[in-house]
Coordinates of C-alpha atoms and ligand atoms in Angstrom, one line a residue:
Chain A
X248 CA 105.2 101.7 101.3
X249 CA 103.9 99.9 98.3
X250 CA 100.5 99.9 96.7
X251 CA 98.3 97.4 95.2
X252 CA 98.4 99.3 92.0
X253 CA 94.7 100.2 92.1
X254 CA 94.2 103.7 91.0
X255 CA 91.7 105.8 92.8
X256 CA 89.1 105.9 90.1
X257 CA 87.4 108.9 91.5
X258 CA 90.5 110.9 90.7
X259 CA 90.4 110.2 87.0
X260 CA 88.9 112.6 84.6
X261 CA 85.7 111.0 83.3
X262 CA 84.6 111.4 79.7
X263 CA 81.6 113.6 79.0
X264 CA 80.7 117.2 78.4
X265 CA 80.5 118.2 82.0
X266 CA 82.8 117.3 84.9
X267 CA 82.3 117.8 88.6
X268 CA 85.3 119.3 90.5
X269 CA 86.6 117.0 93.3
X270 CA 87.9 120.2 95.0
X271 CA 84.7 122.3 95.2
X272 CA 81.9 120.3 93.6
X273 CA 81.4 122.9 90.8
X274 CA 80.2 121.5 87.5
X275 CA 82.7 122.4 84.9
X276 CA 82.5 122.5 81.1
X277 CA 85.1 120.0 79.9
X278 CA 86.4 122.1 77.0
X279 CA 87.2 125.1 79.2
X280 CA 88.6 122.8 81.8
X281 CA 90.9 121.3 79.2
X282 CA 91.9 124.8 78.0
X283 CA 92.8 125.6 81.6
X284 CA 95.1 122.5 81.8
X285 CA 92.6 120.7 83.9
X286 CA 92.7 123.2 86.8
X287 CA 89.4 124.1 88.3
X288 CA 88.6 127.8 87.4
X289 CA 86.8 128.2 90.7
X290 CA 89.0 126.5 93.3
X291 CA 92.3 125.8 91.4
X292 CA 91.9 122.1 92.1
X293 CA 94.4 120.2 89.9
X294 CA 92.8 117.3 88.2
X295 CA 95.0 114.3 87.5
X296 CA 96.4 114.3 83.9
X297 CA 98.4 111.6 82.2
X298 CA 102.0 111.5 81.0
X299 CA 101.2 112.6 77.4
X300 CA 99.4 115.7 78.6
X301 CA 102.4 116.8 80.8
X302 CA 104.7 116.3 77.8
X303 CA 102.4 118.4 75.7
X304 CA 102.2 121.1 78.4
X305 CA 105.9 121.3 79.2
X306 CA 107.7 120.8 75.9
X307 CA 108.0 122.7 72.6
X308 CA 105.6 121.3 70.2
X309 CA 106.7 118.1 68.4
X310 CA 110.1 117.9 70.0
X311 CA 109.6 114.9 72.2
X312 CA 111.4 111.7 71.1
X313 CA 110.5 108.8 73.3
X314 CA 113.0 106.2 74.4
X315 CA 112.4 102.6 75.4
X316 CA 108.6 102.7 75.1
X317 CA 108.3 98.9 75.1
X318 CA 110.0 97.6 78.2
X319 CA 107.4 95.3 79.7
X320 CA 107.1 93.8 83.2
X321 CA 107.5 90.1 84.0
X322 CA 106.3 88.2 87.0
X323 CA 109.5 87.3 88.9
X324 CA 107.7 86.2 92.1
X325 CA 104.9 84.4 90.3
X326 CA 102.7 86.7 92.2
X327 CA 99.0 85.8 92.0
X328 CA 97.0 87.7 89.4
X329 CA 99.9 90.1 88.6
X330 CA 100.0 89.5 84.8
X331 CA 96.2 90.1 84.6
X332 CA 96.6 93.4 86.5
X333 CA 99.4 94.5 84.2
X334 CA 97.3 93.6 81.1
X335 CA 94.4 95.5 82.4
X336 CA 96.6 98.6 83.1
X337 CA 98.1 98.3 79.6
X338 CA 94.7 98.2 78.0
X339 CA 93.4 101.1 80.0
X340 CA 96.4 103.4 79.5
X341 CA 97.6 102.3 76.1
X342 CA 101.1 102.2 77.7
X343 CA 103.4 99.3 78.3
X344 CA 104.3 100.7 81.7
X345 CA 103.8 103.6 84.0
X346 CA 106.9 105.7 83.1
X347 CA 107.5 107.5 79.8
X348 CA 110.8 109.3 79.1
X349 CA 112.6 110.8 76.2
X350 CA 114.5 113.8 74.8
X351 CA 112.8 117.0 73.9
X352 CA 113.1 120.8 74.1
X353 CA 111.7 123.3 76.5
X354 CA 111.8 126.9 75.3
X355 CA 114.6 125.6 73.0
X356 CA 116.7 124.1 75.8
X357 CA 117.4 120.4 75.3
X358 CA 115.9 118.4 78.2
X359 CA 115.5 114.8 79.2
X360 CA 111.9 114.5 80.5
X361 CA 110.5 111.5 82.3
X362 CA 106.8 111.3 83.4
X363 CA 105.1 108.8 85.7
X364 CA 101.5 107.9 85.0
X365 CA 99.2 107.2 88.0
X366 CA 96.7 105.5 85.8
X367 CA 99.1 102.6 85.3
X368 CA 98.7 100.6 88.6
X369 CA 98.7 103.7 90.7
X370 CA 102.1 104.8 89.3
X371 CA 103.7 102.0 91.3
X372 CA 107.4 101.3 90.7
X373 CA 108.4 97.8 89.7
X374 CA 111.4 96.7 87.7
X375 CA 110.4 98.4 84.5
X376 CA 109.7 101.8 86.0
X377 CA 112.9 101.6 88.0
X378 CA 114.9 100.6 85.0
X379 CA 113.4 103.3 82.8
X380 CA 114.0 106.0 85.5
X381 CA 117.6 104.8 85.8
X382 CA 118.0 104.9 82.0
X383 CA 116.6 108.4 81.8
X384 CA 119.1 109.5 84.4
X385 CA 121.9 107.8 82.5
X386 CA 120.8 109.4 79.2
X387 CA 121.0 112.9 80.9
X388 CA 124.5 112.0 82.2
X389 CA 125.7 110.7 78.8
X390 CA 124.2 113.5 76.8
X391 CA 125.0 116.2 79.4
X392 CA 121.4 117.5 79.3
X393 CA 119.3 118.6 82.3
X394 CA 116.8 116.0 83.6
X395 CA 113.3 116.6 84.8
X396 CA 111.1 113.9 86.3
X397 CA 107.4 114.4 87.0
X398 CA 106.5 112.1 89.8
X399 CA 103.3 110.5 90.9
X400 CA 103.1 107.2 92.6
X401 CA 101.6 105.2 95.4
X402 CA 105.0 103.7 96.0
X403 CA 106.9 100.5 95.2
X404 CA 104.9 97.8 93.4
X405 CA 104.1 95.1 95.8
X406 CA 103.7 92.4 93.2
X407 CA 107.4 92.5 92.3
X408 CA 108.4 92.3 96.0
X409 CA 112.1 92.8 96.7
X410 CA 112.8 93.7 93.1
X411 CA 110.6 96.8 93.4
X412 CA 112.3 97.8 96.7
X413 CA 115.7 97.6 95.0
X414 CA 114.7 100.0 92.3
X415 CA 114.9 102.7 95.0
X416 CA 118.6 102.0 95.4
X417 CA 119.1 101.6 91.7
X418 CA 117.6 105.0 90.8
X419 CA 119.3 106.8 93.7
X420 CA 122.7 105.4 92.7
X421 CA 122.2 106.6 89.2
X422 CA 121.4 110.1 90.6
X423 CA 124.7 110.0 92.6
X424 CA 126.6 109.6 89.3
X425 CA 124.5 112.4 87.7
X426 CA 125.3 114.7 90.6
X427 CA 129.0 114.0 90.2
X428 CA 128.8 115.2 86.6
X429 CA 127.0 118.4 87.8
X430 CA 124.0 118.0 85.5
X431 CA 120.8 119.6 86.8
X432 CA 118.0 117.3 88.0
X433 CA 114.7 119.0 88.7
X434 CA 111.8 117.1 90.2
X435 CA 108.1 118.0 89.8
X436 CA 105.9 116.4 92.4
X437 CA 102.3 115.8 91.6
X438 CA 99.3 114.4 93.4
X439 CA 100.0 111.9 95.0
X440 CA 103.7 111.0 95.4
X441 CA 104.3 108.6 98.2
X442 CA 106.4 106.0 99.9
X443 CA 109.2 104.3 97.9
X444 CA 109.1 106.8 95.1
X445 CA 109.2 109.9 97.4
X446 CA 111.9 108.0 99.4
X447 CA 114.1 107.7 96.4
X448 CA 114.5 109.8 93.2
X449 CA 111.5 112.1 93.9
X450 CA 113.2 113.6 96.9
X451 CA 116.7 113.9 95.3
X452 CA 116.2 116.8 92.9
X453 CA 118.6 119.7 92.9
X454 CA 115.4 121.7 92.9
X455 CA 112.0 120.3 93.9
X456 CA 108.8 121.8 92.6
X457 CA 105.3 120.7 93.5
X458 CA 101.9 121.3 92.1
X459 CA 99.6 122.8 94.8
X460 CA 97.9 120.6 97.3
X461 CA 99.6 117.4 96.0
X462 CA 99.6 114.6 98.6
X463 CA 103.2 113.9 99.5
X464 CA 104.6 111.6 102.1
X465 CA 106.5 108.5 103.2
X466 CA 103.8 106.6 105.1
X467 CA 100.1 106.5 104.2
X468 CA 97.8 108.5 106.4
X469 CA 95.9 105.4 107.4
X470 CA 99.0 103.7 108.5
X471 CA 100.1 106.7 110.6
X472 CA 96.7 107.0 112.1
X473 CA 96.7 103.4 113.0
X474 CA 100.1 103.7 114.6
X475 CA 99.6 106.9 116.6
X476 CA 95.9 106.2 117.3
X477 CA 94.6 109.7 116.4
X478 CA 93.4 111.6 113.4
X479 CA 95.9 113.6 111.4
X480 CA 95.5 117.4 111.1
X481 CA 94.1 119.1 108.0
X482 CA 96.7 119.7 105.4
X483 CA 99.1 117.0 106.7
X484 CA 101.4 115.7 103.9
X485 CA 100.3 118.3 101.4
X486 CA 102.8 120.1 99.1
X487 CA 102.3 123.2 101.3
X488 CA 103.1 121.1 104.4
X489 CA 106.3 119.8 102.9
X490 CA 107.2 123.3 101.7
X491 CA 106.7 124.6 105.2
X492 CA 108.9 121.9 106.7
X493 CA 111.7 122.5 104.1
X494 CA 111.3 119.7 101.6
X495 CA 109.9 121.5 98.6
X496 CA 111.4 124.6 96.9
X497 CA 108.5 125.9 94.9
X498 CA 104.8 125.2 95.0
X499 CA 103.5 126.4 91.7
X500 CA 100.3 126.1 89.6
X501 CA 100.4 123.8 86.6
X502 CA 99.9 126.9 84.5
X503 CA 103.4 128.1 85.4
X504 CA 105.3 124.8 85.4
X505 CA 106.7 125.4 81.9
X506 CA 107.8 128.9 82.6
X507 CA 109.2 128.0 86.0
X508 CA 111.1 125.1 84.7
X509 CA 112.5 127.1 81.8
X510 CA 113.7 129.8 84.1
X511 CA 115.5 127.3 86.4
X512 CA 117.2 125.5 83.5
X513 CA 118.2 128.8 82.1
X514 CA 119.7 130.0 85.4
X515 CA 121.4 126.7 86.2
X516 CA 122.5 125.7 82.8
X517 CA 121.8 128.3 80.1
X518 CA 124.4 130.8 81.3
X519 CA 121.8 133.5 80.7
X520 CA 121.8 133.1 76.9
X521 CA 118.4 131.9 76.1
X522 CA 115.2 133.8 76.2
X523 CA 112.0 132.5 77.7
X524 CA 109.7 131.9 74.9
X525 CA 106.0 132.3 75.7
X526 CA 104.1 129.2 74.8
X527 CA 100.6 128.9 73.6
X528 CA 97.7 130.3 75.4
X529 CA 98.4 129.3 78.9
X530 CA 101.5 131.3 79.7
X531 CA 100.7 134.5 81.4
Chain B
X161 CA 118.3 84.5 129.6
X162 CA 115.3 82.2 129.2
X163 CA 114.3 81.6 125.7
X164 CA 110.7 82.0 124.8
X165 CA 109.3 79.5 122.4
X166 CA 107.0 80.1 119.4
X167 CA 103.8 78.2 119.0
X168 CA 105.1 75.9 116.2
X169 CA 108.1 75.1 118.4
X170 CA 105.9 73.7 121.2
X171 CA 106.9 70.0 120.7
X172 CA 110.6 71.1 121.2
X173 CA 109.7 73.2 124.2
X174 CA 107.8 70.3 125.8
X175 CA 110.8 68.0 125.6
X176 CA 113.1 70.8 126.8
X177 CA 110.8 71.2 129.9
X178 CA 111.2 67.5 130.6
X179 CA 115.0 67.7 130.3
X180 CA 115.0 70.6 132.7
X181 CA 112.8 68.8 135.2
X182 CA 115.0 65.6 135.1
X183 CA 118.2 67.6 135.3
X184 CA 117.1 69.0 138.6
X185 CA 117.1 65.5 140.1
X186 CA 119.9 62.9 139.9
X187 CA 119.7 59.4 138.5
X188 CA 118.1 60.1 135.1
X189 CA 121.2 60.6 133.0
X190 CA 120.3 58.0 130.4
X191 CA 116.8 59.3 130.1
X192 CA 118.1 62.8 129.6
X193 CA 120.6 61.7 127.0
X194 CA 117.8 59.9 125.1
X195 CA 115.6 63.1 125.3
X196 CA 118.5 65.1 124.0
X197 CA 118.9 62.9 121.0
X198 CA 115.2 63.2 120.4
X199 CA 115.2 67.0 120.6
X200 CA 118.1 67.3 118.2
X201 CA 116.2 65.0 115.7
X202 CA 113.0 67.0 116.1
X203 CA 114.8 70.3 115.7
X204 CA 116.6 69.2 112.5
X205 CA 113.3 68.1 111.1
X206 CA 111.3 71.1 112.1
X207 CA 113.8 73.8 111.1
X208 CA 114.7 72.3 107.8
X209 CA 111.1 72.5 106.7
X210 CA 109.8 75.9 107.9
X211 CA 107.0 77.7 106.1
X212 CA 107.7 81.3 105.0
X213 CA 105.5 82.5 107.8
X214 CA 107.4 80.5 110.4
X215 CA 110.6 82.1 109.1
X216 CA 109.0 85.5 109.6
X217 CA 108.2 84.6 113.2
X218 CA 111.8 83.5 113.8
X219 CA 113.1 86.7 112.2
X220 CA 111.0 88.6 114.8
X221 CA 111.7 86.2 117.6
X222 CA 111.7 88.2 120.9
X223 CA 114.8 86.4 122.1
X224 CA 116.7 87.0 118.8
X225 CA 120.1 88.7 119.3
X226 CA 120.1 92.4 118.4
X227 CA 122.7 94.9 117.2
X228 CA 124.1 95.5 120.7
X229 CA 124.4 91.8 121.5
X230 CA 126.4 91.3 118.3
X231 CA 128.6 94.3 119.2
X232 CA 129.4 92.7 122.5
X233 CA 130.3 89.5 120.9
X234 CA 132.0 90.6 117.7
X235 CA 134.0 93.7 118.8
X236 CA 136.7 94.1 121.4
X237 CA 136.1 97.8 121.7
X238 CA 133.2 100.0 120.8
X239 CA 132.7 103.7 121.1
X240 CA 129.2 104.7 120.4
X241 CA 128.6 108.0 118.6
X242 CA 125.3 109.9 119.0
X243 CA 123.2 112.4 117.2
X244 CA 122.5 113.7 113.7
X245 CA 123.8 117.2 114.5
X246 CA 120.5 118.6 113.5
X247 CA 117.7 117.5 115.7
X248 CA 118.1 114.4 117.9
X249 CA 119.8 111.2 118.8
X250 CA 117.6 108.4 117.5
X251 CA 118.0 105.4 119.7
X252 CA 116.5 103.1 117.1
X253 CA 119.8 103.3 115.4
X254 CA 123.1 102.6 117.1
X255 CA 126.4 103.5 115.5
X256 CA 130.0 104.0 116.3
X257 CA 133.7 103.1 116.0
X258 CA 134.8 99.5 116.8
X259 CA 137.7 97.2 116.8
X260 CA 137.2 93.6 115.6
X261 CA 139.6 91.2 117.1
X262 CA 141.6 89.3 114.5
X263 CA 143.6 87.1 116.9
X264 CA 147.4 87.3 117.6
X265 CA 146.9 90.8 119.0
X266 CA 145.7 92.2 115.7
X267 CA 142.6 94.3 115.3
X268 CA 140.6 95.7 112.4
X269 CA 139.1 99.2 112.9
X270 CA 135.6 99.6 111.4
X271 CA 132.5 101.8 111.7
X272 CA 129.5 99.7 112.7
X273 CA 125.9 100.9 112.4
X274 CA 122.6 99.1 112.9
X275 CA 119.1 99.2 114.1
X276 CA 118.3 98.3 117.7
X277 CA 114.9 96.9 118.8
X278 CA 115.1 96.9 122.5
X279 CA 114.5 94.0 124.9
X280 CA 112.4 95.0 127.9
X281 CA 109.3 97.2 127.6
X282 CA 111.0 100.4 128.7
X283 CA 114.0 99.7 126.4
X284 CA 111.7 98.8 123.5
X285 CA 109.9 102.2 123.8
X286 CA 113.2 104.0 124.0
X287 CA 114.3 102.2 120.9
X288 CA 110.9 102.8 119.2
X289 CA 110.8 99.0 118.5
X290 CA 113.7 99.4 116.1
X291 CA 111.8 101.8 113.8
X292 CA 114.0 104.8 113.0
X293 CA 113.0 108.4 112.5
X294 CA 114.7 110.6 109.9
X295 CA 117.2 111.6 112.6
X296 CA 118.3 108.0 112.9
X297 CA 119.0 107.8 109.2
X298 CA 120.9 111.1 109.2
X299 CA 122.9 109.9 112.2
X300 CA 123.8 106.8 110.3
X301 CA 124.9 108.8 107.3
X302 CA 126.9 111.1 109.4
X303 CA 128.8 108.1 110.8
X304 CA 129.3 106.6 107.4
X305 CA 130.7 109.9 106.1
X306 CA 133.0 110.0 109.1
X307 CA 134.2 106.5 108.3
X308 CA 134.8 107.5 104.7
X309 CA 136.8 110.5 105.8
X310 CA 139.1 108.4 107.9
X311 CA 139.2 105.4 105.5
X312 CA 137.4 102.9 107.8
X313 CA 135.3 100.1 106.3
X314 CA 131.6 100.2 107.2
X315 CA 129.5 97.3 108.5
X316 CA 125.8 97.6 108.9
X317 CA 123.5 95.3 110.8
X318 CA 119.8 95.6 109.8
X319 CA 116.8 94.4 111.8
X320 CA 113.9 96.7 111.6
X321 CA 110.1 96.4 111.0
X322 CA 110.6 99.6 108.9
X323 CA 111.0 103.3 109.1
X324 CA 108.6 104.8 111.7
X325 CA 105.3 106.0 110.3
X326 CA 104.5 109.1 112.5
X327 CA 103.8 112.8 112.4
X328 CA 107.3 113.9 113.5
X329 CA 108.9 111.5 111.0
X330 CA 106.9 113.0 108.2
X331 CA 107.5 116.6 109.3
X332 CA 111.3 116.0 109.4
X333 CA 111.3 114.3 106.0
X334 CA 111.4 110.5 106.4
X335 CA 111.3 110.1 102.7
X336 CA 114.1 112.6 102.1
X337 CA 116.3 111.0 104.8
X338 CA 116.0 107.6 103.2
X339 CA 116.5 108.8 99.7
X340 CA 119.6 110.7 100.7
X341 CA 121.1 107.6 102.3
X342 CA 120.4 105.6 99.2
X343 CA 122.2 108.1 97.0
X344 CA 125.1 108.8 99.4
X345 CA 125.8 105.2 100.4
X346 CA 126.1 104.2 96.7
X347 CA 129.1 106.4 96.3
X348 CA 131.0 105.9 99.6
X349 CA 134.7 105.5 98.9
X350 CA 135.2 102.8 101.5
X351 CA 134.0 99.1 101.6
X352 CA 130.4 98.6 102.9
X353 CA 129.3 95.2 104.1
X354 CA 125.6 94.8 105.0
X355 CA 124.0 92.0 107.0
X356 CA 120.3 91.7 107.3
X357 CA 120.1 90.0 110.8
X358 CA 116.4 89.9 111.4
X359 CA 113.6 91.9 109.7
X360 CA 114.6 93.8 106.6
X361 CA 111.6 96.1 106.6
X362 CA 111.3 97.8 103.3
X363 CA 112.8 101.3 102.6
X364 CA 113.6 101.7 106.3
X365 CA 116.0 98.7 106.0
X366 CA 117.3 99.6 102.5
X367 CA 118.4 103.0 103.8
X368 CA 121.2 101.2 105.7
X369 CA 121.7 98.4 103.1
X370 CA 123.4 99.8 100.0
X371 CA 126.6 97.8 100.3
X372 CA 129.3 96.2 98.2
X373 CA 128.2 93.0 99.8
X374 CA 124.7 92.3 101.1
X375 CA 124.3 89.2 103.3
X376 CA 121.3 87.9 105.1
X377 CA 121.1 85.6 108.1
X378 CA 119.4 82.3 107.5
X379 CA 116.2 83.1 109.3
X380 CA 116.0 86.8 108.3
X381 CA 113.5 88.2 105.9
X382 CA 113.8 91.2 103.6
X383 CA 110.7 92.6 102.0
X384 CA 109.1 95.6 100.2
X385 CA 106.2 95.4 102.6
X386 CA 105.3 93.4 105.8
X387 CA 103.2 90.3 105.1
X388 CA 100.4 91.9 107.2
X389 CA 100.5 95.1 105.2
X390 CA 100.5 93.1 101.9
X391 CA 97.5 91.0 103.1
X392 CA 95.5 94.0 104.2
X393 CA 96.0 95.8 100.9
X394 CA 95.6 92.8 98.7
X395 CA 92.9 90.9 100.4
X396 CA 91.7 93.5 102.9
X397 CA 92.5 91.0 105.6
X398 CA 95.7 91.2 107.7
X399 CA 94.9 87.6 108.9
X400 CA 96.1 86.4 105.6
X401 CA 99.6 87.4 106.4
X402 CA 100.7 83.7 106.1
X403 CA 99.6 83.7 102.4
X404 CA 101.3 87.0 101.8
X405 CA 104.6 85.8 103.3
X406 CA 104.5 83.0 100.8
X407 CA 103.6 85.2 97.8
X408 CA 106.2 87.9 98.6
X409 CA 109.1 85.4 98.7
X410 CA 111.1 87.1 101.4
X411 CA 113.2 84.4 103.0
X412 CA 117.0 84.3 102.8
X413 CA 116.9 81.4 100.3
X414 CA 114.5 83.4 98.0
X415 CA 116.7 86.4 98.2
X416 CA 119.8 84.4 97.4
X417 CA 118.1 82.8 94.4
X418 CA 117.0 86.2 93.1
X419 CA 120.6 87.5 93.4
X420 CA 119.6 90.2 95.9
X421 CA 122.0 88.9 98.5
X422 CA 125.5 87.5 98.1
X423 CA 125.5 85.0 100.9
X424 CA 123.2 83.4 103.5
X425 CA 124.9 83.6 106.9
X426 CA 124.1 80.3 108.7
X427 CA 122.4 80.3 112.1
X428 CA 122.6 77.8 115.0
X429 CA 120.0 75.1 114.8
X430 CA 116.7 76.6 115.7
X431 CA 117.8 80.2 115.1
X432 CA 120.3 82.7 116.3
X433 CA 118.6 83.1 119.7
X434 CA 119.5 79.4 120.6
X435 CA 123.2 80.3 120.7
X436 CA 124.2 83.9 120.6
X437 CA 127.9 83.1 120.6
X438 CA 127.7 80.8 117.6
X439 CA 125.5 83.2 115.7
X440 CA 128.0 86.0 116.4
X441 CA 130.9 83.8 115.3
X442 CA 129.2 83.2 111.9
X443 CA 128.5 86.9 111.5
X444 CA 132.1 87.8 112.3
X445 CA 133.5 85.3 109.9
X446 CA 131.3 86.6 107.1
X447 CA 132.2 90.2 107.9
X448 CA 135.9 89.5 107.8
X449 CA 135.7 87.3 104.7
X450 CA 134.0 90.0 102.7
X451 CA 136.1 92.9 104.1
X452 CA 139.2 91.0 103.1
X453 CA 137.8 90.6 99.5
X454 CA 137.1 94.3 99.3
X455 CA 140.3 95.4 101.0
X456 CA 142.4 95.9 97.9
X457 CA 139.9 97.7 95.8
X458 CA 140.4 101.3 95.0
X459 CA 137.6 103.8 96.1
X460 CA 136.6 104.1 92.4
X461 CA 136.4 100.3 92.1
X462 CA 134.3 100.1 95.2
X463 CA 131.9 102.7 94.0
X464 CA 131.7 101.2 90.5
X465 CA 131.0 97.7 91.9
X466 CA 128.4 98.9 94.4
X467 CA 126.5 101.0 91.8
X468 CA 126.6 98.2 89.2
X469 CA 125.3 95.7 91.8
X470 CA 122.1 97.7 92.2
X471 CA 121.9 98.8 88.5
X472 CA 121.7 95.2 87.5
X473 CA 118.7 94.3 89.7
X474 CA 115.3 94.1 87.9
X475 CA 113.4 91.7 85.8
X476 CA 111.8 93.0 82.6
X477 CA 111.5 92.2 78.9
X478 CA 112.6 94.5 76.0
X479 CA 110.3 94.1 73.1
Ligands
LIG247 ZN1 87.0 123.3 92.0

């Protein structure tokens, strides 16, 4: 279930003018890749992007107001080398932790948006991520504003042990209260969302959207292969696999996340009053 | 039933063998009594100073009482319910309606749900070694909702290595089943008392453990990951499980210190498997004590208390 918080470095977008696509091997010009929201123009492979970028893509310009940016992790178990790992991740991401949330607007609709960041210890959930996710849910409940969480995570953070596990219950309990108030909660799953995060708030959306080909599952492929003693079939635990088995509503390209989310919020919450405003160059 | 001994228990096993030998012949009463004193002393010493890994081994002890053993010893009647009404009846989880004997001809009706590991090879396979599929979690939730509907308190007994990692489990939404249980259990309108009786294996255990009171037996462990899993991720070496068991702080005393559990349920000297009846007596006392505490709370109070309990868990610093 948990991860060691090491991100898969091959999945990060390197600096430089030219970038090789992990999906098809094509060499891509960085500028045009960026204009295309880091989707390969040849094979539609979705490169991993950070929390800031998702906020930029989804929300109306300059509407995001961040909450609790400076909650920082402690070392409740005195786990060996954990503080060093946290410091390293903080330096690398320029974030205090792997979840960013706040209030903003999407096509003029108010929204609470929370985004996980895989570059921060593999998006793993410890006390801070759990607490901030819980607070984002509470904020949506108190302000009666729809909530969207963009998930990506290897699972619970091993170094905080039982405290990490309990964040699954904490966030899910907050969602029960949100559901009682009938406020929309929409999940966007991105590559990868696994284990303790998929087994809590990432599976509890009123509506669940996923980016194409995202790896989604409870147990890691290696653990399953080790248990059953055989190789897993191609496409196992992808967004398309989960969609086929009934656990994802919509698999949609990053290009259409904003318009899809806007439509859903409008239909669930907007009583048909608002118009969908086209945004920037990437709405078709 | 013959008890199997763990390696670190060998000194005790040796003396026990001697006692058994001498008991078979007459005339050694004083010898036997001396050995008995010796064995008690040794046990007291050994079990008061267990390493985290030895506690893991006790929690997994093959002779440890399981859910159905406790049902036999705690309840005067039990009607097992089966199936998730969607796909299957997962035998790794047992649940049903039960009566707990209160003495003087009084009974308490409860719903009781827990994981079941299986004892002999065939049974172990049928129970999938106590590792539930999504169907098991959905069955558990169905029985919990039934209990809520008819105002019955819920008791869960948790002893699982974890939710099963398999193809079918993924296809049928292991993650979704666990997540749903976490959400739905947190707002059940009836009292929920949870006892970790052996292995509290990560999300697969938590999916039955969102209670108003969460207790753990003395030699149980509760962890985000198995020591072996942790060791293989962290040090790429599952043989370092002993070190991982220590680093993860998963024993009942750690959990109590962290405020994760409300009480440590004592075990007979040497572990629950040394005396099923006594272990069951302690469990029953704890269940009744906490159900009595919760009895007069309104549904709203129960939900608020349960939600707050989990909301408050976490260690962080606000800068
Ligand atoms: Zn490509």
